[in-house]
Short mmCIF file of C-alpha atoms and ligand atoms in Angstrom, two decimals:
data_model
loop_
_atom_site.label_atom_id
_atom_site.label_comp_id
_atom_site.label_asym_id
_atom_site.label_seq_id
_atom_site.Cartn_x
_atom_site.Cartn_y
_atom_site.Cartn_z
CA MET A 18 -62.03 -101.49 89.51
CA ALA A 19 -62.58 -102.74 86.41
CA VAL A 20 -59.89 -101.49 83.53
CA HIS A 21 -60.46 -101.53 79.84
CA PRO A 22 -57.58 -103.76 78.59
CA ARG A 23 -56.36 -100.68 76.56
CA ASP A 24 -55.53 -99.00 79.52
CA SER A 25 -54.03 -102.04 81.30
CA PRO A 26 -50.39 -101.69 82.54
CA PHE A 27 -48.72 -104.18 79.89
CA LEU A 28 -50.21 -102.25 77.19
CA ARG A 29 -49.35 -98.53 78.72
CA ALA A 30 -45.77 -99.75 79.03
CA CYS A 31 -45.81 -101.09 75.37
CA ARG A 32 -46.69 -97.58 74.33
CA ARG A 33 -44.28 -96.16 76.90
CA GLU A 34 -47.01 -94.30 78.97
CA PRO A 35 -46.54 -94.16 82.68
CA VAL A 36 -47.34 -97.27 84.56
CA PRO A 37 -48.73 -98.02 88.36
CA TYR A 38 -46.17 -100.84 88.15
CA THR A 39 -43.79 -102.87 85.84
CA PRO A 40 -46.03 -105.49 84.10
CA VAL A 41 -45.00 -109.21 83.79
CA TRP A 42 -45.75 -112.08 81.78
CA PHE A 43 -43.59 -115.03 80.91
CA MET A 44 -42.73 -116.80 77.65
CA ARG A 45 -44.11 -120.16 77.67
CA GLN A 46 -46.24 -119.34 80.87
CA ALA A 47 -48.68 -121.91 79.75
CA GLY A 48 -46.82 -125.31 79.15
CA ARG A 49 -44.98 -128.11 80.68
CA SER A 50 -44.37 -126.58 83.99
CA LEU A 51 -47.78 -126.78 84.84
CA PRO A 52 -49.27 -130.03 86.08
CA GLU A 53 -52.54 -128.83 85.03
CA TYR A 54 -50.99 -128.29 81.39
CA ARG A 55 -49.72 -131.87 81.38
CA ARG A 56 -53.20 -133.43 82.61
CA VAL A 57 -55.12 -131.68 79.62
CA ARG A 58 -52.53 -132.64 77.03
CA ALA A 59 -51.97 -136.29 78.33
CA GLY A 60 -52.51 -138.40 75.10
CA VAL A 61 -52.91 -135.37 72.60
CA PRO A 62 -50.24 -134.41 70.03
CA MET A 63 -48.94 -131.02 70.10
CA LEU A 64 -49.76 -129.77 66.93
CA GLU A 65 -53.29 -131.42 67.14
CA SER A 66 -53.85 -129.65 70.65
CA CYS A 67 -52.89 -126.42 68.96
CA THR A 68 -56.24 -126.87 66.45
CA ARG A 69 -58.75 -127.60 69.26
CA PRO A 70 -60.31 -124.17 70.27
CA ASP A 71 -61.51 -125.65 73.73
CA MET A 72 -58.21 -127.02 74.51
CA ILE A 73 -56.07 -123.68 73.28
CA ALA A 74 -58.77 -121.48 75.27
CA GLU A 75 -58.07 -123.91 78.49
CA ILE A 76 -54.38 -123.89 78.04
CA THR A 77 -54.19 -120.19 77.30
CA LEU A 78 -56.17 -119.42 80.59
CA GLN A 79 -54.43 -121.76 83.07
CA PRO A 80 -51.54 -119.31 84.08
CA MET A 81 -54.03 -116.62 84.03
CA ARG A 82 -55.50 -118.47 87.12
CA ARG A 83 -52.38 -119.28 88.82
CA TYR A 84 -50.47 -115.98 88.32
CA HIS A 85 -51.18 -112.14 88.58
CA VAL A 86 -49.48 -111.88 85.18
CA ASP A 87 -50.51 -108.57 83.06
CA ALA A 88 -51.36 -110.55 80.00
CA ALA A 89 -52.30 -113.96 78.47
CA ILE A 90 -50.19 -115.54 75.55
CA LEU A 91 -52.19 -117.66 73.04
CA PHE A 92 -51.49 -121.28 73.29
CA SER A 93 -50.30 -122.34 69.97
CA ASP A 94 -46.81 -122.84 68.23
CA ILE A 95 -44.42 -120.87 65.38
CA MET A 96 -45.14 -124.25 63.28
CA VAL A 97 -49.17 -124.15 63.49
CA PRO A 98 -49.41 -121.78 60.22
CA LEU A 99 -46.82 -123.66 58.32
CA ARG A 100 -48.73 -126.96 58.85
CA ALA A 101 -51.99 -125.40 58.17
CA ALA A 102 -50.25 -123.92 54.93
CA GLY A 103 -49.61 -127.44 53.93
CA VAL A 104 -45.99 -128.15 55.33
CA GLY A 105 -45.39 -131.32 56.79
CA VAL A 106 -44.31 -131.15 60.01
CA ASP A 107 -44.65 -132.56 63.37
CA ILE A 108 -43.45 -131.70 66.77
CA LYS A 109 -41.83 -134.60 68.57
CA PRO A 110 -41.74 -134.70 72.22
CA GLY A 111 -38.23 -133.68 73.72
CA ILE A 112 -37.19 -133.08 70.28
CA GLY A 113 -39.16 -130.31 68.41
CA PRO A 114 -40.27 -129.63 65.09
CA VAL A 115 -39.34 -132.15 62.46
CA VAL A 116 -39.89 -131.37 58.98
CA ASP A 117 -40.61 -134.28 56.59
CA ASP A 118 -39.09 -133.00 53.73
CA PRO A 119 -36.38 -129.91 54.22
CA VAL A 120 -36.74 -127.01 51.89
CA ARG A 121 -32.86 -126.67 49.81
CA THR A 122 -34.02 -125.95 46.21
CA SER A 123 -36.43 -123.66 44.49
CA ALA A 124 -38.33 -126.72 43.62
CA ASP A 125 -39.17 -127.32 47.26
CA LEU A 126 -40.49 -123.61 47.39
CA ALA A 127 -43.69 -124.82 45.85
CA ARG A 128 -44.80 -126.91 49.03
CA LEU A 129 -45.25 -123.38 50.70
CA ARG A 130 -48.46 -121.84 49.58
CA PRO A 131 -49.69 -118.72 51.09
CA LEU A 132 -51.85 -118.94 54.33
CA ASP A 133 -55.81 -118.09 54.04
CA ALA A 134 -57.72 -117.06 57.30
CA GLY A 135 -59.64 -120.33 56.37
CA ASP A 136 -57.10 -122.62 57.04
CA VAL A 137 -57.01 -121.58 60.73
CA PRO A 138 -60.67 -121.27 61.87
CA TYR A 139 -59.64 -122.58 65.40
CA ILE A 140 -57.79 -119.44 66.12
CA PRO A 141 -60.39 -116.84 65.78
CA GLN A 142 -62.72 -119.64 67.91
CA ALA A 143 -60.18 -119.75 70.62
CA VAL A 144 -59.60 -116.12 70.92
CA ARG A 145 -63.22 -115.61 71.39
CA MET A 146 -63.54 -118.04 74.04
CA ILE A 147 -60.62 -116.83 75.76
CA LEU A 148 -61.57 -113.33 75.61
CA ALA A 149 -64.95 -114.21 77.39
CA GLU A 150 -62.92 -115.54 80.17
CA LEU A 151 -59.98 -113.21 80.61
CA GLY A 152 -61.35 -109.83 81.67
CA ASP A 153 -59.24 -106.80 81.75
CA ARG A 154 -56.12 -108.67 80.96
CA PRO A 155 -55.01 -108.69 77.46
CA LEU A 156 -54.17 -111.09 75.00
CA ILE A 157 -51.02 -111.56 73.21
CA GLY A 158 -50.82 -112.97 69.76
CA PHE A 159 -47.65 -114.13 68.03
CA ALA A 160 -45.82 -115.99 65.36
CA GLY A 161 -42.37 -116.94 64.22
CA ALA A 162 -40.24 -114.96 62.22
CA PRO A 163 -38.65 -115.96 58.62
CA PHE A 164 -35.39 -116.51 59.74
CA THR A 165 -36.39 -119.03 62.72
CA LEU A 166 -39.01 -120.60 60.42
CA ALA A 167 -36.58 -120.87 57.70
CA SER A 168 -34.13 -122.46 60.02
CA TYR A 169 -36.43 -125.41 61.17
CA LEU A 170 -37.40 -125.81 57.09
CA ILE A 171 -33.78 -126.00 56.00
CA GLU A 172 -32.35 -128.02 58.81
CA GLY A 173 -35.30 -130.22 58.81
CA GLY A 174 -35.34 -129.78 62.51
CA PRO A 175 -33.88 -128.15 65.61
CA SER A 176 -30.15 -127.46 65.24
CA ARG A 177 -27.29 -126.12 67.36
CA ASN A 178 -25.56 -123.60 65.11
CA HIS A 179 -27.90 -123.42 61.90
CA ASP A 180 -25.20 -123.93 59.55
CA THR A 181 -27.24 -125.40 57.01
CA THR A 182 -29.33 -122.32 56.97
CA ARG A 183 -26.33 -119.83 57.09
CA ALA A 184 -24.93 -121.64 54.14
CA LEU A 185 -27.88 -121.19 52.20
CA MET A 186 -28.37 -117.68 53.00
CA TYR A 187 -24.78 -116.84 51.57
CA GLY A 188 -24.92 -119.42 48.68
CA ASP A 189 -28.08 -118.95 47.15
CA PRO A 190 -29.53 -115.27 47.87
CA GLY A 191 -32.17 -115.63 45.28
CA LEU A 192 -33.68 -118.90 46.75
CA TRP A 193 -33.22 -117.46 50.47
CA HIS A 194 -35.09 -114.08 49.79
CA ALA A 195 -38.11 -115.96 48.08
CA LEU A 196 -38.23 -118.35 51.10
CA LEU A 197 -38.11 -115.63 53.63
CA GLY A 198 -40.67 -113.82 51.38
CA ARG A 199 -43.04 -116.79 51.27
CA LEU A 200 -42.42 -117.20 55.23
CA ALA A 201 -43.24 -113.35 56.01
CA ASP A 202 -46.56 -113.61 54.02
CA ILE A 203 -47.52 -116.70 56.07
CA THR A 204 -46.52 -114.61 59.15
CA ILE A 205 -48.38 -111.55 58.26
CA SER A 206 -51.64 -113.62 57.75
CA PHE A 207 -51.30 -115.67 60.69
CA LEU A 208 -50.94 -112.15 63.07
CA GLN A 209 -53.68 -110.58 60.94
CA VAL A 210 -56.00 -113.53 61.60
CA GLN A 211 -55.18 -112.94 65.64
CA VAL A 212 -55.34 -109.44 65.93
CA ALA A 213 -58.90 -109.42 63.79
CA ALA A 214 -60.03 -111.90 66.30
CA GLY A 215 -58.98 -109.62 69.52
CA ALA A 216 -55.40 -109.97 70.31
CA ALA A 217 -54.18 -106.86 71.74
CA ALA A 218 -50.58 -107.29 70.82
CA ILE A 219 -48.41 -109.63 68.87
CA GLN A 220 -45.07 -110.94 69.51
CA LEU A 221 -42.69 -111.95 66.58
CA PHE A 222 -40.43 -115.00 67.57
CA ASP A 223 -37.30 -114.64 66.02
CA SER A 224 -35.55 -116.94 68.50
CA TRP A 225 -32.65 -118.17 66.47
CA VAL A 226 -31.52 -114.87 64.68
CA GLY A 227 -28.85 -114.39 67.04
CA ALA A 228 -26.79 -116.87 64.77
CA VAL A 229 -26.34 -114.31 62.02
CA SER A 230 -23.80 -111.01 61.80
CA ALA A 231 -25.24 -107.76 62.16
CA GLU A 232 -24.14 -107.32 58.53
CA ASP A 233 -25.83 -110.37 57.19
CA TYR A 234 -29.14 -109.10 59.48
CA ARG A 235 -29.13 -106.19 57.68
CA GLN A 236 -28.87 -107.83 54.16
CA ALA A 237 -30.65 -110.94 54.51
CA VAL A 238 -33.35 -110.70 57.52
CA LEU A 239 -34.08 -107.20 58.03
CA PRO A 240 -36.29 -106.69 54.73
CA HIS A 241 -38.50 -109.36 55.78
CA THR A 242 -39.08 -108.52 59.59
CA SER A 243 -39.52 -104.94 58.61
CA ARG A 244 -42.35 -105.85 55.88
CA ILE A 245 -44.09 -107.94 58.81
CA PHE A 246 -44.13 -105.02 61.31
CA ALA A 247 -45.07 -102.34 58.25
CA ALA A 248 -47.94 -104.83 57.35
CA LEU A 249 -49.35 -104.94 60.97
CA ALA A 250 -49.02 -100.95 61.94
CA ALA A 251 -52.45 -100.37 60.77
CA ALA A 252 -53.80 -103.02 63.07
CA GLY A 253 -52.74 -100.39 65.93
CA VAL A 254 -51.57 -102.93 68.44
CA PRO A 255 -48.20 -103.12 70.15
CA ARG A 256 -45.59 -105.18 68.21
CA ILE A 257 -43.34 -106.86 70.00
CA HIS A 258 -39.69 -108.33 68.70
CA PHE A 259 -37.66 -111.18 70.44
CA GLY A 260 -34.80 -113.19 69.98
CA VAL A 261 -32.25 -115.19 71.78
CA GLY A 262 -28.36 -114.38 71.65
CA THR A 263 -29.29 -110.86 69.79
CA GLY A 264 -26.67 -108.71 71.52
CA GLU A 265 -24.98 -107.71 68.31
CA VAL A 266 -28.31 -107.19 66.25
CA LEU A 267 -30.45 -105.30 68.80
CA GLY A 268 -30.27 -102.07 66.92
CA LEU A 269 -31.29 -103.55 63.89
CA MET A 270 -33.93 -105.41 65.35
CA ALA A 271 -35.37 -102.15 66.68
CA GLU A 272 -34.69 -100.43 63.17
CA ALA A 273 -37.17 -103.26 61.85
CA GLY A 274 -40.12 -101.39 63.24
CA ALA A 275 -41.23 -103.04 66.53
CA ASP A 276 -42.69 -100.97 69.12
CA VAL A 277 -41.22 -103.29 71.93
CA VAL A 278 -37.93 -104.90 71.50
CA GLY A 279 -37.05 -107.97 73.94
CA ALA A 280 -33.93 -109.01 74.87
CA ASP A 281 -32.27 -112.16 76.52
CA TRP A 282 -30.40 -112.43 79.78
CA ARG A 283 -27.09 -111.78 77.96
CA VAL A 284 -27.51 -107.96 77.67
CA PRO A 285 -28.13 -105.86 80.79
CA LEU A 286 -31.40 -103.93 80.11
CA ASP A 287 -29.79 -100.46 80.44
CA GLU A 288 -27.28 -101.51 77.94
CA ALA A 289 -30.03 -102.88 75.75
CA ALA A 290 -31.91 -99.39 76.17
CA ARG A 291 -28.94 -98.01 74.86
CA ARG A 292 -28.48 -100.12 71.68
CA VAL A 293 -32.18 -100.06 70.66
CA GLY A 294 -32.31 -96.42 71.19
CA PRO A 295 -35.17 -93.63 71.61
CA GLY A 296 -38.97 -94.57 70.80
CA LYS A 297 -38.90 -98.44 71.85
CA ALA A 298 -39.65 -100.17 74.88
CA LEU A 299 -37.98 -103.30 76.23
CA GLN A 300 -39.21 -106.51 77.40
CA GLY A 301 -36.91 -108.93 79.45
CA ASN A 302 -34.71 -110.43 80.65
CA LEU A 303 -34.29 -112.64 83.74
CA ASP A 304 -32.31 -115.56 82.93
CA PRO A 305 -34.99 -118.47 83.22
CA ALA A 306 -32.38 -120.83 84.85
CA ALA A 307 -32.21 -118.31 87.77
CA LEU A 308 -35.34 -119.59 88.79
CA LEU A 309 -33.91 -123.11 89.61
CA ALA A 310 -31.95 -121.21 92.13
CA PRO A 311 -32.55 -120.26 95.97
CA TRP A 312 -35.20 -117.54 96.45
CA GLU A 313 -32.53 -114.62 97.61
CA VAL A 314 -30.94 -115.27 94.30
CA ILE A 315 -33.98 -114.84 92.29
CA LYS A 316 -34.99 -111.83 93.97
CA GLU A 317 -31.81 -110.01 93.87
CA ARG A 318 -31.44 -110.75 90.07
CA ALA A 319 -35.14 -109.91 89.37
CA THR A 320 -34.96 -106.64 91.43
CA ASP A 321 -31.87 -105.64 89.36
CA VAL A 322 -33.83 -106.28 86.12
CA VAL A 323 -36.62 -103.90 87.46
CA GLU A 324 -34.05 -101.23 88.39
CA ARG A 325 -32.43 -101.54 84.63
CA GLY A 326 -35.62 -101.60 83.32
CA ARG A 327 -36.49 -98.12 84.47
CA THR A 328 -33.71 -96.81 82.19
CA ALA A 329 -36.07 -97.64 79.20
CA GLU A 330 -39.03 -95.52 78.13
CA GLY A 331 -41.19 -98.55 78.68
CA HIS A 332 -40.41 -101.86 80.58
CA VAL A 333 -42.46 -105.29 80.37
CA PHE A 334 -40.82 -107.48 82.64
CA ASN A 335 -40.28 -111.02 81.31
CA LEU A 336 -37.62 -113.63 81.36
CA GLY A 337 -34.85 -113.70 78.85
CA HIS A 338 -36.19 -116.75 77.50
CA GLY A 339 -38.92 -119.41 77.90
CA VAL A 340 -39.93 -120.92 81.13
CA LEU A 341 -38.02 -123.96 81.92
CA PRO A 342 -40.36 -127.18 82.34
CA GLU A 343 -38.55 -127.81 85.74
CA THR A 344 -39.70 -124.69 87.01
CA ASP A 345 -41.50 -124.55 90.10
CA PRO A 346 -44.90 -122.63 89.64
CA ALA A 347 -44.89 -121.54 92.76
CA VAL A 348 -41.57 -119.34 92.12
CA LEU A 349 -43.11 -117.73 89.06
CA ALA A 350 -46.17 -116.67 91.18
CA ARG A 351 -43.84 -115.16 94.09
CA LEU A 352 -41.65 -113.68 91.27
CA THR A 353 -44.60 -111.65 89.60
CA ASP A 354 -45.62 -110.66 92.93
CA LEU A 355 -42.09 -109.45 93.59
CA VAL A 356 -41.90 -107.33 90.26
CA HIS A 357 -45.25 -105.76 90.92
CA ALA A 358 -44.21 -104.83 94.61
CA GLU A 359 -40.68 -103.50 93.83
CA SER A 360 -41.80 -101.39 90.82
CA GLY A 361 -45.13 -100.18 92.30
CA LEU A 362 -45.68 -96.60 93.83
CA SER A 363 -47.80 -98.07 96.43
CA GLY A 364 -45.93 -101.14 96.79
CA ARG A 365 -48.63 -103.69 95.65
CA PRO A 366 -50.56 -103.72 92.21
CA GLY A 367 -54.20 -102.93 91.35
O1 LIG B 417 -46.66 -119.99 76.69
C1 LIG B 417 -46.25 -119.61 75.79
O2 LIG B 417 -45.47 -118.88 75.61
C2 LIG B 417 -47.38 -119.90 74.44
C3 LIG B 417 -46.74 -121.19 73.97
C4 LIG B 417 -45.92 -121.09 72.64
C5 LIG B 417 -45.52 -122.71 72.40
N1 LIG B 417 -44.48 -122.70 71.53
C6 LIG B 417 -46.01 -123.91 73.02
C7 LIG B 417 -45.17 -125.10 72.75
C8 LIG B 417 -44.92 -120.54 72.10
C9 LIG B 417 -44.88 -118.88 72.49
C10 LIG B 417 -44.20 -121.06 71.31
C11 LIG B 417 -43.11 -120.33 70.18
C12 LIG B 417 -41.98 -121.45 69.70
N2 LIG B 417 -42.18 -122.69 69.27
C13 LIG B 417 -40.94 -120.81 69.57
C14 LIG B 417 -40.24 -119.55 69.78
C15 LIG B 417 -40.39 -119.23 71.44
C16 LIG B 417 -39.11 -119.81 71.98
O3 LIG B 417 -39.02 -120.91 72.55
O4 LIG B 417 -37.88 -119.54 71.44
C17 LIG B 417 -40.04 -121.63 68.95
C18 LIG B 417 -38.47 -121.92 68.73
C19 LIG B 417 -41.04 -123.08 69.06
C20 LIG B 417 -40.68 -124.45 68.46
C21 LIG B 417 -40.65 -125.55 69.35
N3 LIG B 417 -41.95 -126.05 69.68
C22 LIG B 417 -39.72 -125.94 70.32
C23 LIG B 417 -38.24 -125.67 70.33
C24 LIG B 417 -40.54 -126.87 71.03
C25 LIG B 417 -39.91 -127.32 72.18
C26 LIG B 417 -39.67 -129.11 72.01
C27 LIG B 417 -39.36 -129.96 73.35
O5 LIG B 417 -40.04 -131.04 73.44
O6 LIG B 417 -38.54 -129.44 74.24
C28 LIG B 417 -41.76 -126.77 70.78
C29 LIG B 417 -42.62 -127.41 71.49
C30 LIG B 417 -43.58 -126.92 72.41
N4 LIG B 417 -44.73 -125.63 71.88
C31 LIG B 417 -44.28 -126.91 73.32
C32 LIG B 417 -45.03 -126.21 73.89
C33 LIG B 417 -45.75 -126.02 75.06
C34 LIG B 417 -43.81 -128.42 74.15
C35 LIG B 417 -44.62 -129.61 73.86
C36 LIG B 417 -45.25 -130.49 74.75
O7 LIG B 417 -46.13 -129.79 75.54
O8 LIG B 417 -45.30 -131.65 74.49
#
């Protein structure tokens, strides 16, 4: 029977309402683990593919055809709004985002202008194409959080420990807050464009914020993430907040104002539930590397995640980080059905 996306298990779990089974989606469910993705992307640079509405729609929908996942995530990248706002950035295959001129001084801030909806016309165009085919499963929009975006801008590219980023955070708080403030503005605009076009939930990726201590999170990061969640509150869609290695800051991430807090695989979900406190749903957190192990291992670990997830007020099953490119899509299909069956009253979704 057709269900309005509003009543879908994914949105119900985000709102901490009863669900018929634990909803599932996977970060990076679209992408390099899928042969059909590699075919569509052949010869098209990553960031160019993110500006072509037909390609965004096709790649977003590819995993929806293969898996019984409960939500789609827009195919884009956290660098898309920065490039649209005029930052010289590219995504190099096998490396990641690379910035032409790193941001290290207050003069460099001039290169970060606000993002206007007119800078990203392909986003609403793509969202309309996706919604026309998606049926009753909701679409998740997303953006990068200020710390993670700042890390790429300051380091000039991917980095192991984000040392230059933390050095600037300690050494020049004025520049730090000015930079994160501008990035928060860009992120707010980019999320608002997606919600206005029809995204039913949003996720803020602060992938690398696990690099800071709790006290530094409170001083240097929280004011900016809080402002983003506050700006999106009126939109009325669930707001998800995710980072990697965030065990020490889960409580503060919850304080920043999201409805759902994502956890990586390092913190068991029952412990994560204690750390985020009441009034929050959780998302996570099977180790993506576990999907490369034998099925019996995957089954045992996934069942454990489902069981621990029951201690949260709401639980959206996901991995603790993105799908690894070498993952077998058949394993993701089987895992999705397993989670639905293990968690469902009738043992079957639908
Ligand atoms: O399915 C989905 O989850 C939606 C697609 C998505 C992409 N990037 C597509 C992509 C999402 C949600 C992102 C977010 C993103 N981008 C994050 C936050 C999530 C996370 O993984 O922590 C970050 C840190 C980035 C920056 C980025 N972009 C990295 C580190 C890389 C990988 C570089 C590499 O080659 O290993 C990218 C490129 C990228 N973004 C790819 C995809 C499918 C691979 C590029 C390709 O297919 O050629």
